[in-house]
Each structure stands twice: as structure tokens, then as C-alpha cells.
DNA sequence: TAAGTATATAGGAATGTACTTATATATAGA
DNA sequence: TCTATATATAAGTACATTCCTATATACTTA
């Protein structure tokens, strides 16, 4: 886990981002695999705009990146970010999020039609 | 650097604490040595109550402990805290705080009389 | 091109945060 | 015990944050 010297201002901004339960959990979930908004919506008791706003903050800080695939925009961790190892460390501290991933896979919101 | 599993709620609270420039810097300074409020006051452009309030939050979370010695209350990192390794990691990310320590030692607020 | 789904943005309300000044409390020393 | 110094607490204010609802935008498919 290489460490670079990050300015106090910058580092504290990233900690502030991780200092929110929803965003920290999103980070841990994205550690497992990329996810779209409608998938995250399955595991947070929160409106779609709220999820989008959290993702935007993470994206603005360069922690996550997005990729549109058809109708969906998939979010994933930006492994090139200078904060990636911090995110990895931070998310490793909290309990495993497999249960939430399973919940997403059961409801499978991107495949409603069943085809 | 051992990692225990910390609840999302708890972990995000600690990140929130570190998500403030002043508190993150205090953490890095306490990594160097214990300090009293009047010493911290030398390196932050902030009122004494503000410093005290930041220290109180860090103390309430168990990250720092205090020890009164005469007129002064010395704050230090609580190495027994389950978050100590997180604090150590977090503070290792930011630039070295030696300059601020030197500044404190030059002004030496706990020894005003020179005796 | 119209309708449906996914996501983003705008605007606003409630709450939280980080400061400030004023004041209280605790210790030290004359 | 009086005064000075160190620190904590209280109360108020400005600003930031996080949610919401309503609406706009983008893509897909009939």
C-alpha cells in the first residue's frame, strides 16, 4: 500500500467524503464490483437523486469513475486515483458487504424483463 | 497494522472527525508528541475555545486522551483505541508537521517566565 | 417519433458543523 | 485569599450538508 504525501486540505476532503455512512458503504460495494444507480437504489433506503448526489461527490473527487452502457451508467472505483489505496484501506475496516451484493443480484434491477 | 471490523456507523464517524483540516493536523502533531491547548494555539489561527472543542470531539471518540499536569492539560493519542492504526495511517498521508512542532518549541508557551 | 426507463440537476427544508464572544472553572503562586 | 493563567462550557451565528420533490435529459424500443 504505497503512500504519497497529500496536502492536508486534500486529505481531509477525502476523509470527509468517507465520513458518510452511505458513501463509505458505496465505496465498499464498488470494491466488490461496478454498480449502476438503480442497483445501489436496491440496498439504500434513499431516493434516487440522493444516491446520484453521493456518487457525484465521489466522482468529483476522482474516487470513482463512470461508464455508460446503454441505458445504465456504471460506477466503479478509480484505481488510478491517488486516493485509491486510502479507499481500499477505509473500506477494509467495515464489515463485508456481500449481503448487499446478494440482495442486488436477487432483485436484479437491470434485467426486469427476464430475457 | 492490524485491522478489526468496525461498524459502518462507527467507522464513518471517525472518518468524519479526520475530515476536518484542523483535527487531522492535530492528529499528526500528537503523533509527534503530547501537546496542551496553549501549544496548539500557537500553530492554528483560531480561538482557544475552537481548539478545545476539536479536542473534545477527538476525546469523545476515544482517539485522544488527556492528562492534567499542573496548570496544563496535555493531550496525546490514545494508542489503545481501536482506531489508533487508522489515525496513524491517516496522519501518515499528510506532509510532515515538524515545522509546526518547531514553531511551538520556539514560542514555548508553557514556559513564559523563562525560569 | 412517442413512451418508458435510468440518471442528473434544480431548488428548498431540516439539520449539523465550525466558528465566534462571553463566561465559568481549576490550578499556581504571591 | 487574591490575581493570573489555562482550559472548558454556553450561546449564538454563518455556512455546509444531506435529504427531499419536481423536473430535465439521455437512451431504448415499439
Coordinates of C-alpha atoms (C1' of nucleotides) in Angstrom, one line a residue:
Chain A
X1 CA 0.0 0.0 0.0
X2 CA 2.1 2.9 -1.2
X3 CA 1.6 6.3 0.4
X4 CA 2.1 9.6 -1.3
X5 CA 2.2 12.9 0.5
X6 CA -1.2 14.5 0.1
X7 CA -1.9 18.1 1.3
X8 CA -3.9 18.4 4.5
X9 CA -6.7 20.2 2.7
X10 CA -7.0 17.4 0.1
X11 CA -6.7 14.5 2.5
X12 CA -9.3 16.0 4.9
X13 CA -11.7 16.4 2.0
X14 CA -11.4 12.7 1.1
X15 CA -11.9 11.7 4.8
X16 CA -15.0 13.9 4.8
X17 CA -16.3 12.0 1.8
X18 CA -15.7 8.7 3.6
X19 CA -17.2 10.2 6.7
X20 CA -20.7 9.5 5.5
X21 CA -22.3 6.1 6.1
X22 CA -23.8 5.9 2.6
X23 CA -20.7 6.9 0.7
X24 CA -18.4 4.6 2.8
X25 CA -20.8 1.7 2.0
X26 CA -20.9 2.6 -1.6
X27 CA -17.1 2.5 -1.6
X28 CA -17.1 -0.9 -0.1
X29 CA -19.7 -2.2 -2.6
X30 CA -17.7 -0.8 -5.5
X31 CA -14.7 -2.7 -4.1
X32 CA -16.7 -5.8 -5.0
X33 CA -17.9 -4.8 -8.4
X34 CA -19.1 -1.9 -10.5
X35 CA -22.7 -0.9 -10.0
X36 CA -25.3 1.4 -11.5
X37 CA -27.6 3.8 -9.7
X38 CA -30.6 1.5 -9.9
X39 CA -28.6 -1.3 -8.3
X40 CA -27.5 0.9 -5.4
X41 CA -31.1 2.0 -5.0
X42 CA -31.9 -1.6 -4.0
X43 CA -29.8 -1.5 -0.9
X44 CA -30.2 2.0 0.4
X45 CA -33.4 3.4 1.8
X46 CA -33.0 6.6 0.0
X47 CA -34.3 8.4 -3.1
X48 CA -32.6 8.0 -6.5
X49 CA -31.4 11.7 -6.5
X50 CA -29.7 11.2 -3.2
X51 CA -27.7 8.2 -4.5
X52 CA -26.8 10.2 -7.6
X53 CA -25.6 13.1 -5.5
X54 CA -23.4 10.9 -3.3
X55 CA -21.9 9.4 -6.5
X56 CA -21.3 12.8 -7.9
X57 CA -19.3 13.9 -4.9
X58 CA -17.2 10.7 -5.1
X59 CA -16.7 11.3 -8.8
X60 CA -15.8 15.0 -8.4
X61 CA -13.1 13.9 -6.0
X62 CA -11.8 11.4 -8.6
X63 CA -12.6 8.4 -6.3
X64 CA -15.0 6.8 -8.7
X65 CA -15.4 6.8 -12.4
X66 CA -18.5 6.2 -14.6
X67 CA -19.1 4.4 -17.8
X68 CA -22.4 4.5 -19.7
X69 CA -23.5 1.2 -21.1
X70 CA -26.7 1.7 -22.9
X71 CA -29.4 2.9 -20.6
X72 CA -27.3 2.4 -17.5
X73 CA -24.3 4.3 -16.1
X74 CA -22.0 2.0 -14.2
X75 CA -19.9 3.4 -11.4
X76 CA -16.6 1.9 -10.4
X77 CA -13.6 2.8 -8.2
X78 CA -11.0 4.8 -10.0
X79 CA -7.9 2.6 -9.3
X80 CA -5.7 5.3 -10.8
X81 CA -6.7 7.8 -8.1
X82 CA -4.0 8.9 -5.7
X83 CA -6.6 8.0 -3.0
X84 CA -7.3 4.5 -4.2
X85 CA -5.2 2.8 -1.5
X86 CA -6.9 5.0 1.1
X87 CA -10.3 4.0 -0.1
X88 CA -9.2 0.4 -0.1
X89 CA -7.9 0.7 3.4
X90 CA -11.0 2.5 4.6
X91 CA -13.5 0.1 3.2
X92 CA -11.5 -2.9 4.6
X93 CA -12.3 -1.6 8.1
X94 CA -16.0 -2.1 7.8
X95 CA -18.0 -5.4 7.7
X96 CA -18.1 -7.3 4.5
X97 CA -20.9 -6.1 2.1
X98 CA -21.6 -9.5 0.5
X99 CA -25.1 -9.5 1.8
X100 CA -25.9 -6.3 0.0
X101 CA -24.4 -7.6 -3.2
X102 CA -26.5 -10.7 -2.9
X103 CA -29.6 -8.5 -2.4
X104 CA -28.8 -6.7 -5.6
X105 CA -28.3 -9.9 -7.5
X106 CA -31.6 -11.3 -6.3
X107 CA -33.6 -8.2 -7.3
X108 CA -31.5 -7.8 -10.5
X109 CA -32.9 -4.4 -11.4
X110 CA -31.2 -4.2 -14.8
X111 CA -32.9 -7.2 -16.0
X112 CA -36.6 -6.6 -15.1
X113 CA -37.9 -8.3 -18.3
X114 CA -36.2 -11.6 -17.5
X115 CA -34.9 -12.0 -21.1
Chain B
X1 CA -1.2 -2.5 11.1
X2 CA -3.9 -4.9 12.3
X3 CA -7.5 -4.3 11.2
X4 CA -10.6 -5.1 13.2
X5 CA -14.0 -5.0 11.7
X6 CA -15.7 -1.7 12.8
X7 CA -19.3 -1.0 12.1
X8 CA -20.1 1.3 9.2
X9 CA -21.7 3.9 11.6
X10 CA -18.6 4.0 13.8
X11 CA -16.0 4.0 11.0
X12 CA -17.8 6.8 9.2
X13 CA -17.9 8.8 12.4
X14 CA -14.1 8.5 12.8
X15 CA -13.6 9.5 9.1
X16 CA -15.8 12.5 9.7
X17 CA -13.6 13.5 12.6
X18 CA -10.5 13.2 10.4
X19 CA -12.3 15.0 7.6
X20 CA -11.5 18.4 9.2
X21 CA -8.2 20.1 8.4
X22 CA -7.7 21.2 12.0
X23 CA -8.4 17.9 13.6
X24 CA -6.4 15.9 11.0
X25 CA -3.4 18.2 11.7
X26 CA -3.9 17.9 15.5
X27 CA -3.7 14.2 15.0
X28 CA -0.5 14.5 13.0
X29 CA 1.0 16.8 15.7
X30 CA 0.0 14.4 18.5
X31 CA 1.8 11.7 16.6
X32 CA 5.0 13.6 17.3
X33 CA 4.3 14.3 20.9
X34 CA 1.7 15.3 23.5
X35 CA 0.6 18.9 23.5
X36 CA -1.5 21.2 25.6
X37 CA -4.1 23.6 24.3
X38 CA -1.9 26.6 24.6
X39 CA 0.7 24.9 22.5
X40 CA -1.8 24.1 19.8
X41 CA -3.0 27.6 19.9
X42 CA 0.4 28.7 18.6
X43 CA 0.0 27.0 15.3
X44 CA -3.6 27.4 14.5
X45 CA -5.2 30.7 13.6
X46 CA -8.2 30.0 15.7
X47 CA -9.6 30.9 19.1
X48 CA -8.8 28.8 22.2
X49 CA -12.4 27.5 22.6
X50 CA -12.3 26.3 19.0
X51 CA -9.2 24.2 19.7
X52 CA -10.8 22.9 22.9
X53 CA -13.9 21.9 21.0
X54 CA -12.0 20.0 18.4
X55 CA -10.0 18.2 21.2
X56 CA -13.3 17.3 22.9
X57 CA -14.6 15.7 19.8
X58 CA -11.4 13.7 19.4
X59 CA -11.6 12.7 23.1
X60 CA -15.3 11.8 23.0
X61 CA -14.5 9.4 20.1
X62 CA -11.7 7.9 22.2
X63 CA -9.0 8.9 19.8
X64 CA -7.1 11.1 22.2
X65 CA -6.7 11.1 26.0
X66 CA -5.9 13.9 28.4
X67 CA -3.7 14.2 31.4
X68 CA -3.6 17.3 33.6
X69 CA -0.2 18.3 34.8
X70 CA -0.4 21.4 37.0
X71 CA -2.0 24.2 35.1
X72 CA -1.9 22.4 31.8
X73 CA -3.9 19.6 30.3
X74 CA -1.8 17.6 27.9
X75 CA -3.5 15.8 25.1
X76 CA -2.0 12.6 23.5
X77 CA -3.1 10.0 21.1
X78 CA -4.9 7.0 22.7
X79 CA -2.7 4.2 21.5
X80 CA -5.2 1.7 23.0
X81 CA -8.1 3.0 20.8
X82 CA -9.4 0.5 18.2
X83 CA -8.9 3.4 15.7
X84 CA -5.3 4.1 16.6
X85 CA -3.9 2.4 13.5
X86 CA -6.4 4.3 11.4
X87 CA -5.2 7.6 12.8
X88 CA -1.6 6.5 12.3
X89 CA -2.4 5.7 8.7
X90 CA -4.4 8.9 8.1
X91 CA -1.8 11.2 9.5
X92 CA 1.0 9.4 7.6
X93 CA -0.7 10.6 4.4
X94 CA -0.2 14.3 5.0
X95 CA 3.0 16.3 4.9
X96 CA 5.3 16.2 7.9
X97 CA 4.4 18.6 10.7
X98 CA 7.9 19.2 12.1
X99 CA 7.7 22.9 11.1
X100 CA 4.7 23.4 13.4
X101 CA 6.4 21.5 16.2
X102 CA 9.4 23.7 15.8
X103 CA 7.2 26.8 15.9
X104 CA 5.7 25.5 19.2
X105 CA 9.2 24.9 20.7
X106 CA 10.3 28.4 19.7
X107 CA 7.4 30.2 21.3
X108 CA 7.3 27.7 24.2
X109 CA 4.0 28.9 25.7
X110 CA 4.3 26.8 28.8
X111 CA 7.4 28.5 29.9
X112 CA 6.7 32.2 29.6
X113 CA 8.5 33.2 32.7
X114 CA 11.8 31.7 31.4
X115 CA 12.6 30.1 34.8
Chain C
dT1 C1' -41.3 9.7 -33.1
dA2 C1' -43.8 8.5 -28.8
dA3 C1' -43.5 6.2 -24.4
dG4 C1' -40.9 4.1 -20.9
dT5 C1' -36.8 3.7 -18.0
dA6 C1' -32.3 5.5 -16.0
dT7 C1' -30.0 9.1 -14.4
dA8 C1' -28.9 14.1 -13.4
dT9 C1' -30.0 18.6 -12.0
dA10 C1' -32.6 22.3 -9.5
dG11 C1' -34.5 24.2 -5.6
dG12 C1' -35.7 24.1 -0.9
dA13 C1' -36.1 22.5 4.1
dA14 C1' -34.1 20.5 8.1
dT15 C1' -30.2 19.5 10.5
dG16 C1' -25.2 19.6 11.5
dT17 C1' -20.8 21.9 11.9
dA18 C1' -17.3 25.1 12.9
dC19 C1' -16.5 29.2 14.3
dT20 C1' -17.1 33.4 17.4
dT21 C1' -17.5 36.0 22.1
dA22 C1' -18.7 35.8 26.9
dT23 C1' -18.3 33.4 31.0
dA24 C1' -17.3 29.6 34.3
dT25 C1' -14.0 26.6 36.5
dA26 C1' -9.4 24.9 38.0
dT27 C1' -4.8 25.5 39.3
dA28 C1' -0.5 28.3 40.7
dG29 C1' 1.8 31.4 43.2
dA30 C1' 2.2 35.9 45.6
Chain D
dT1 C1' -7.2 34.7 49.8
dC2 C1' -6.4 37.5 45.7
dT3 C1' -4.7 37.5 40.9
dA4 C1' -3.2 35.5 36.8
dT5 C1' -3.2 31.8 33.6
dA6 C1' -5.1 27.6 31.3
dT7 C1' -8.9 25.3 29.9
dA8 C1' -13.9 24.3 29.4
dT9 C1' -18.6 25.4 28.6
dA10 C1' -22.6 28.1 26.9
dA11 C1' -25.0 30.5 23.5
dG12 C1' -25.4 32.4 19.1
dT13 C1' -24.4 32.8 14.0
dA14 C1' -23.0 31.7 9.4
dC15 C1' -22.4 28.2 6.5
dA16 C1' -22.3 23.3 4.9
dT17 C1' -24.5 19.0 4.3
dT18 C1' -28.0 15.8 3.3
dC19 C1' -32.0 14.7 2.4
dC20 C1' -36.5 15.5 -0.2
dT21 C1' -39.7 16.5 -4.5
dA22 C1' -40.1 18.2 -9.1
dT23 C1' -38.3 18.3 -13.4
dA24 C1' -34.9 17.8 -17.2
dT25 C1' -32.0 14.9 -20.0
dA26 C1' -30.5 10.7 -22.3
dC27 C1' -31.1 6.3 -24.1
dT28 C1' -34.1 2.2 -25.7
dT29 C1' -37.6 0.2 -28.0
dA30 C1' -42.1 -0.2 -30.1

